[in-house]
Amino acid sequence: MEQSNVTQTILNTINYIFETLLSSIDNRLYGILDDLTFVSSDILHDNYFSKIFGTSTSNGILLIANSLLLAILLYFAIKYFISHITYMESEKPFSFIFKLIIFGICMNFSYFLLEKFLDLFYDISLSIQNIGESIFQKNISFSTLINTINSTIYIGGASINIFSVNGLLKGTLTFTLLSLVFSYSFRYIMIKVFVLISPFAILSLCLDNTSWFFKAWIKNLFSLLLIQIIVSLILVILFSVNTSNNDLFSKFIYIGGIYALIKANSFVREFIGGISTNI
């Protein structure tokens, strides 16, 4: 009898520790998942980020990019002069100057262009969420999803039993979502990095032998932003799951949905390429 009480005390202690840990993760971390995932032009409006990028052509990244613009002009002039001595083929000056002016203007207005580019993806993902909200009468977000999952696994606020099927499912979902936080945090940082190097990417179009840099840049940035549209679609599908029966089927569908959210980057890379954000 005494041994049975000791065993039950140990089990209750373990369950209490896990319940406290999982509740802490739910309450503190998942509220930021929506901000990390659905990126808009707001990331450009950070005061320090704007200073790094450059508020004019005379400071920040834009100053370096405009200096490179002059360096490219000097490089072409020397190359064109040498081509007359060596009789090598060279790009026509009119064609080069035209490209330099066009891409130079685009480079200096890259902040404005990026605002529209980022908002385009944000508006598409927001539209998908609004469609889901109008159908299911629920806010399509990670916070709402986690509350729905918790209410599905634990009816009536029951205590966590880590040694039960529901307890194992809850632990799996929580730590999988925690992995999602790390993955989308990395994606958020990489989007900022690609935004910062955008003036150099646009400038690389001035020369034929550096245009590959722009193609790689746009493909990677496009793939990172496309993820949030895929995530919006997955969230809408997850909210379509019938949770009234609270059966194992719906619980495993949620696990599959969370796994799909983690693999969203892999799906995008399979289609168009890009960098990996998996951790």
PDB file of N, CA and C in Angstrom, residues 138-200:
ATOM      1  N   LYS A 138     -14.151  31.596 -36.976  1.00  0.00           N
ATOM      2  CA  LYS A 138     -13.029  31.573 -36.033  1.00  0.00           C
ATOM      3  C   LYS A 138     -11.877  32.375 -36.597  1.00  0.00           C
ATOM      4  N   ASN A 139     -11.097  32.978 -35.712  1.00  0.00           N
ATOM      5  CA  ASN A 139      -9.904  33.691 -36.132  1.00  0.00           C
ATOM      6  C   ASN A 139      -8.855  32.673 -36.579  1.00  0.00           C
ATOM      7  N   ILE A 140      -8.476  32.715 -37.851  1.00  0.00           N
ATOM      8  CA  ILE A 140      -7.514  31.747 -38.390  1.00  0.00           C
ATOM      9  C   ILE A 140      -6.105  32.196 -37.992  1.00  0.00           C
ATOM     10  N   SER A 141      -5.623  31.652 -36.889  1.00  0.00           N
ATOM     11  CA  SER A 141      -4.307  32.019 -36.372  1.00  0.00           C
ATOM     12  C   SER A 141      -3.753  30.874 -35.543  1.00  0.00           C
ATOM     13  N   PHE A 142      -2.470  30.953 -35.240  1.00  0.00           N
ATOM     14  CA  PHE A 142      -1.833  29.915 -34.425  1.00  0.00           C
ATOM     15  C   PHE A 142      -2.398  29.902 -33.006  1.00  0.00           C
ATOM     16  N   SER A 143      -2.657  31.078 -32.452  1.00  0.00           N
ATOM     17  CA  SER A 143      -3.176  31.156 -31.078  1.00  0.00           C
ATOM     18  C   SER A 143      -4.508  30.419 -30.963  1.00  0.00           C
ATOM     19  N   THR A 144      -5.408  30.677 -31.916  1.00  0.00           N
ATOM     20  CA  THR A 144      -6.706  29.999 -31.902  1.00  0.00           C
ATOM     21  C   THR A 144      -6.549  28.513 -32.138  1.00  0.00           C
ATOM     22  N   LEU A 145      -5.622  28.146 -33.024  1.00  0.00           N
ATOM     23  CA  LEU A 145      -5.386  26.733 -33.324  1.00  0.00           C
ATOM     24  C   LEU A 145      -4.920  25.981 -32.083  1.00  0.00           C
ATOM     25  N   ILE A 146      -4.009  26.576 -31.326  1.00  0.00           N
ATOM     26  CA  ILE A 146      -3.476  25.919 -30.127  1.00  0.00           C
ATOM     27  C   ILE A 146      -4.578  25.753 -29.083  1.00  0.00           C
ATOM     28  N   ASN A 147      -5.425  26.773 -28.923  1.00  0.00           N
ATOM     29  CA  ASN A 147      -6.552  26.652 -27.991  1.00  0.00           C
ATOM     30  C   ASN A 147      -7.511  25.546 -28.423  1.00  0.00           C
ATOM     31  N   THR A 148      -7.724  25.429 -29.724  1.00  0.00           N
ATOM     32  CA  THR A 148      -8.608  24.377 -30.255  1.00  0.00           C
ATOM     33  C   THR A 148      -8.011  22.998 -30.002  1.00  0.00           C
ATOM     34  N   ILE A 149      -6.690  22.878 -30.233  1.00  0.00           N
ATOM     35  CA  ILE A 149      -6.012  21.594 -30.003  1.00  0.00           C
ATOM     36  C   ILE A 149      -6.089  21.209 -28.527  1.00  0.00           C
ATOM     37  N   ASN A 150      -5.838  22.170 -27.650  1.00  0.00           N
ATOM     38  CA  ASN A 150      -5.887  21.895 -26.209  1.00  0.00           C
ATOM     39  C   ASN A 150      -7.276  21.460 -25.762  1.00  0.00           C
ATOM     40  N   SER A 151      -8.306  22.123 -26.292  1.00  0.00           N
ATOM     41  CA  SER A 151      -9.669  21.754 -25.908  1.00  0.00           C
ATOM     42  C   SER A 151     -10.075  20.403 -26.489  1.00  0.00           C
ATOM     43  N   THR A 152      -9.442  20.021 -27.606  1.00  0.00           N
ATOM     44  CA  THR A 152      -9.743  18.724 -28.216  1.00  0.00           C
ATOM     45  C   THR A 152      -9.100  17.587 -27.434  1.00  0.00           C
ATOM     46  N   ILE A 153      -7.859  17.817 -27.008  1.00  0.00           N
ATOM     47  CA  ILE A 153      -7.127  16.768 -26.289  1.00  0.00           C
ATOM     48  C   ILE A 153      -7.588  16.678 -24.842  1.00  0.00           C
ATOM     49  N   TYR A 154      -7.850  17.827 -24.226  1.00  0.00           N
ATOM     50  CA  TYR A 154      -8.261  17.835 -22.809  1.00  0.00           C
ATOM     51  C   TYR A 154      -9.620  18.478 -22.673  1.00  0.00           C
ATOM     52  N   ILE A 155     -10.621  17.652 -22.535  1.00  0.00           N
ATOM     53  CA  ILE A 155     -11.993  18.125 -22.417  1.00  0.00           C
ATOM     54  C   ILE A 155     -12.235  18.605 -20.983  1.00  0.00           C
ATOM     55  N   GLY A 156     -12.787  19.804 -20.903  1.00  0.00           N
ATOM     56  CA  GLY A 156     -13.145  20.315 -19.575  1.00  0.00           C
ATOM     57  C   GLY A 156     -11.954  20.664 -18.712  1.00  0.00           C
ATOM     58  N   GLY A 157     -10.801  20.932 -19.350  1.00  0.00           N
ATOM     59  CA  GLY A 157      -9.623  21.346 -18.591  1.00  0.00           C
ATOM     60  C   GLY A 157      -9.051  20.263 -17.717  1.00  0.00           C
ATOM     61  N   ALA A 158      -9.157  19.007 -18.153  1.00  0.00           N
ATOM     62  CA  ALA A 158      -8.624  17.890 -17.371  1.00  0.00           C
ATOM     63  C   ALA A 158      -7.113  18.012 -17.223  1.00  0.00           C
ATOM     64  N   SER A 159      -6.583  17.418 -16.148  1.00  0.00           N
ATOM     65  CA  SER A 159      -5.143  17.463 -15.901  1.00  0.00           C
ATOM     66  C   SER A 159      -4.410  16.597 -16.920  1.00  0.00           C
ATOM     67  N   ILE A 160      -3.151  16.935 -17.132  1.00  0.00           N
ATOM     68  CA  ILE A 160      -2.331  16.195 -18.078  1.00  0.00           C
ATOM     69  C   ILE A 160      -1.821  14.913 -17.439  1.00  0.00           C
ATOM     70  N   ASN A 161      -1.998  13.826 -18.148  1.00  0.00           N
ATOM     71  CA  ASN A 161      -1.390  12.547 -17.769  1.00  0.00           C
ATOM     72  C   ASN A 161      -0.433  12.169 -18.884  1.00  0.00           C
ATOM     73  N   ILE A 162       0.846  12.412 -18.653  1.00  0.00           N
ATOM     74  CA  ILE A 162       1.857  12.234 -19.693  1.00  0.00           C
ATOM     75  C   ILE A 162       1.972  10.777 -20.146  1.00  0.00           C
ATOM     76  N   PHE A 163       1.467   9.844 -19.322  1.00  0.00           N
ATOM     77  CA  PHE A 163       1.573   8.418 -19.644  1.00  0.00           C
ATOM     78  C   PHE A 163       0.330   7.895 -20.365  1.00  0.00           C
ATOM     79  N   SER A 164      -0.592   8.803 -20.723  1.00  0.00           N
ATOM     80  CA  SER A 164      -1.772   8.412 -21.492  1.00  0.00           C
ATOM     81  C   SER A 164      -1.568   8.783 -22.959  1.00  0.00           C
ATOM     82  N   VAL A 165      -2.477   8.312 -23.817  1.00  0.00           N
ATOM     83  CA  VAL A 165      -2.397   8.644 -25.251  1.00  0.00           C
ATOM     84  C   VAL A 165      -2.530  10.150 -25.448  1.00  0.00           C
ATOM     85  N   ASN A 166      -3.493  10.758 -24.753  1.00  0.00           N
ATOM     86  CA  ASN A 166      -3.677  12.204 -24.854  1.00  0.00           C
ATOM     87  C   ASN A 166      -2.445  12.969 -24.375  1.00  0.00           C
ATOM     88  N   GLY A 167      -1.835  12.473 -23.310  1.00  0.00           N
ATOM     89  CA  GLY A 167      -0.629  13.115 -22.789  1.00  0.00           C
ATOM     90  C   GLY A 167       0.519  13.048 -23.779  1.00  0.00           C
ATOM     91  N   LEU A 168       0.698  11.888 -24.417  1.00  0.00           N
ATOM     92  CA  LEU A 168       1.751  11.736 -25.425  1.00  0.00           C
ATOM     93  C   LEU A 168       1.480  12.619 -26.635  1.00  0.00           C
ATOM     94  N   LEU A 169       0.204  12.689 -27.038  1.00  0.00           N
ATOM     95  CA  LEU A 169      -0.152  13.550 -28.166  1.00  0.00           C
ATOM     96  C   LEU A 169       0.102  15.015 -27.844  1.00  0.00           C
ATOM     97  N   LYS A 170      -0.263  15.417 -26.625  1.00  0.00           N
ATOM     98  CA  LYS A 170      -0.052  16.807 -26.207  1.00  0.00           C
ATOM     99  C   LYS A 170       1.441  17.146 -26.181  1.00  0.00           C
ATOM    100  N   GLY A 171       2.252  16.248 -25.630  1.00  0.00           N
ATOM    101  CA  GLY A 171       3.688  16.471 -25.595  1.00  0.00           C
ATOM    102  C   GLY A 171       4.278  16.558 -26.984  1.00  0.00           C
ATOM    103  N   THR A 172       3.838  15.658 -27.881  1.00  0.00           N
ATOM    104  CA  THR A 172       4.326  15.669 -29.260  1.00  0.00           C
ATOM    105  C   THR A 172       3.974  16.967 -29.964  1.00  0.00           C
ATOM    106  N   LEU A 173       2.718  17.405 -29.809  1.00  0.00           N
ATOM    107  CA  LEU A 173       2.273  18.641 -30.455  1.00  0.00           C
ATOM    108  C   LEU A 173       3.013  19.867 -29.926  1.00  0.00           C
ATOM    109  N   THR A 174       3.200  19.903 -28.615  1.00  0.00           N
ATOM    110  CA  THR A 174       3.850  21.068 -28.010  1.00  0.00           C
ATOM    111  C   THR A 174       5.293  21.205 -28.470  1.00  0.00           C
ATOM    112  N   PHE A 175       6.050  20.119 -28.413  1.00  0.00           N
ATOM    113  CA  PHE A 175       7.458  20.199 -28.798  1.00  0.00           C
ATOM    114  C   PHE A 175       7.630  20.335 -30.310  1.00  0.00           C
ATOM    115  N   THR A 176       6.655  19.836 -31.081  1.00  0.00           N
ATOM    116  CA  THR A 176       6.691  20.055 -32.524  1.00  0.00           C
ATOM    117  C   THR A 176       6.437  21.518 -32.848  1.00  0.00           C
ATOM    118  N   LEU A 177       5.485  22.123 -32.138  1.00  0.00           N
ATOM    119  CA  LEU A 177       5.221  23.547 -32.322  1.00  0.00           C
ATOM    120  C   LEU A 177       6.394  24.404 -31.852  1.00  0.00           C
ATOM    121  N   LEU A 178       7.086  23.945 -30.822  1.00  0.00           N
ATOM    122  CA  LEU A 178       8.280  24.659 -30.361  1.00  0.00           C
ATOM    123  C   LEU A 178       9.345  24.659 -31.442  1.00  0.00           C
ATOM    124  N   SER A 179       9.492  23.522 -32.128  1.00  0.00           N
ATOM    125  CA  SER A 179      10.421  23.443 -33.262  1.00  0.00           C
ATOM    126  C   SER A 179       9.998  24.408 -34.363  1.00  0.00           C
ATOM    127  N   LEU A 180       8.678  24.563 -34.518  1.00  0.00           N
ATOM    128  CA  LEU A 180       8.146  25.486 -35.520  1.00  0.00           C
ATOM    129  C   LEU A 180       8.529  26.928 -35.198  1.00  0.00           C
ATOM    130  N   VAL A 181       8.528  27.279 -33.917  1.00  0.00           N
ATOM    131  CA  VAL A 181       8.928  28.629 -33.497  1.00  0.00           C
ATOM    132  C   VAL A 181      10.370  28.906 -33.900  1.00  0.00           C
ATOM    133  N   PHE A 182      11.268  27.951 -33.648  1.00  0.00           N
ATOM    134  CA  PHE A 182      12.681  28.123 -34.015  1.00  0.00           C
ATOM    135  C   PHE A 182      12.842  28.251 -35.530  1.00  0.00           C
ATOM    136  N   SER A 183      12.125  27.406 -36.277  1.00  0.00           N
ATOM    137  CA  SER A 183      12.221  27.407 -37.734  1.00  0.00           C
ATOM    138  C   SER A 183      11.736  28.724 -38.327  1.00  0.00           C
ATOM    139  N   TYR A 184      10.593  29.223 -37.845  1.00  0.00           N
ATOM    140  CA  TYR A 184      10.036  30.460 -38.393  1.00  0.00           C
ATOM    141  C   TYR A 184      10.789  31.694 -37.893  1.00  0.00           C
ATOM    142  N   SER A 185      11.455  31.584 -36.749  1.00  0.00           N
ATOM    143  CA  SER A 185      12.320  32.680 -36.286  1.00  0.00           C
ATOM    144  C   SER A 185      13.513  32.824 -37.223  1.00  0.00           C
ATOM    145  N   PHE A 186      14.079  31.684 -37.609  1.00  0.00           N
ATOM    146  CA  PHE A 186      15.195  31.685 -38.562  1.00  0.00           C
ATOM    147  C   PHE A 186      14.744  32.256 -39.905  1.00  0.00           C
ATOM    148  N   ARG A 187      13.545  31.864 -40.358  1.00  0.00           N
ATOM    149  CA  ARG A 187      12.999  32.381 -41.619  1.00  0.00           C
ATOM    150  C   ARG A 187      12.826  33.898 -41.537  1.00  0.00           C
ATOM    151  N   TYR A 188      12.336  34.394 -40.411  1.00  0.00           N
ATOM    152  CA  TYR A 188      12.117  35.830 -40.225  1.00  0.00           C
ATOM    153  C   TYR A 188      13.435  36.609 -40.364  1.00  0.00           C
ATOM    154  N   ILE A 189      14.491  36.069 -39.758  1.00  0.00           N
ATOM    155  CA  ILE A 189      15.806  36.714 -39.848  1.00  0.00           C
ATOM    156  C   ILE A 189      16.326  36.686 -41.280  1.00  0.00           C
ATOM    157  N   MET A 190      16.144  35.543 -41.970  1.00  0.00           N
ATOM    158  CA  MET A 190      16.638  35.424 -43.344  1.00  0.00           C
ATOM    159  C   MET A 190      15.892  36.369 -44.287  1.00  0.00           C
ATOM    160  N   ILE A 191      14.615  36.603 -44.042  1.00  0.00           N
ATOM    161  CA  ILE A 191      13.875  37.570 -44.865  1.00  0.00           C
ATOM    162  C   ILE A 191      14.484  38.958 -44.698  1.00  0.00           C
ATOM    163  N   LYS A 192      14.827  39.310 -43.463  1.00  0.00           N
ATOM    164  CA  LYS A 192      15.463  40.614 -43.220  1.00  0.00           C
ATOM    165  C   LYS A 192      16.817  40.714 -43.909  1.00  0.00           C
ATOM    166  N   VAL A 193      17.569  39.609 -43.915  1.00  0.00           N
ATOM    167  CA  VAL A 193      18.879  39.597 -44.573  1.00  0.00           C
ATOM    168  C   VAL A 193      18.709  39.831 -46.076  1.00  0.00           C
ATOM    169  N   PHE A 194      17.765  39.127 -46.686  1.00  0.00           N
ATOM    170  CA  PHE A 194      17.552  39.274 -48.127  1.00  0.00           C
ATOM    171  C   PHE A 194      17.007  40.653 -48.477  1.00  0.00           C
ATOM    172  N   VAL A 195      16.237  41.239 -47.570  1.00  0.00           N
ATOM    173  CA  VAL A 195      15.759  42.602 -47.793  1.00  0.00           C
ATOM    174  C   VAL A 195      16.932  43.579 -47.766  1.00  0.00           C
ATOM    175  N   LEU A 196      17.860  43.369 -46.851  1.00  0.00           N
ATOM    176  CA  LEU A 196      19.012  44.265 -46.734  1.00  0.00           C
ATOM    177  C   LEU A 196      19.919  44.235 -47.967  1.00  0.00           C
ATOM    178  N   ILE A 197      20.061  43.061 -48.573  1.00  0.00           N
ATOM    179  CA  ILE A 197      20.972  42.960 -49.729  1.00  0.00           C
ATOM    180  C   ILE A 197      20.245  43.229 -51.050  1.00  0.00           C
ATOM    181  N   SER A 198      18.978  43.635 -50.981  1.00  0.00           N
ATOM    182  CA  SER A 198      18.211  43.882 -52.204  1.00  0.00           C
ATOM    183  C   SER A 198      18.838  44.943 -53.126  1.00  0.00           C
ATOM    184  N   PRO A 199      19.412  46.051 -52.611  1.00  0.00           N
ATOM    185  CA  PRO A 199      20.038  47.005 -53.527  1.00  0.00           C
ATOM    186  C   PRO A 199      21.172  46.382 -54.345  1.00  0.00           C
ATOM    187  N   PHE A 200      21.964  45.500 -53.715  1.00  0.00           N
ATOM    188  CA  PHE A 200      23.053  44.843 -54.432  1.00  0.00           C
ATOM    189  C   PHE A 200      22.520  43.849 -55.462  1.00  0.00           C
TER     190      PHE A 200
END
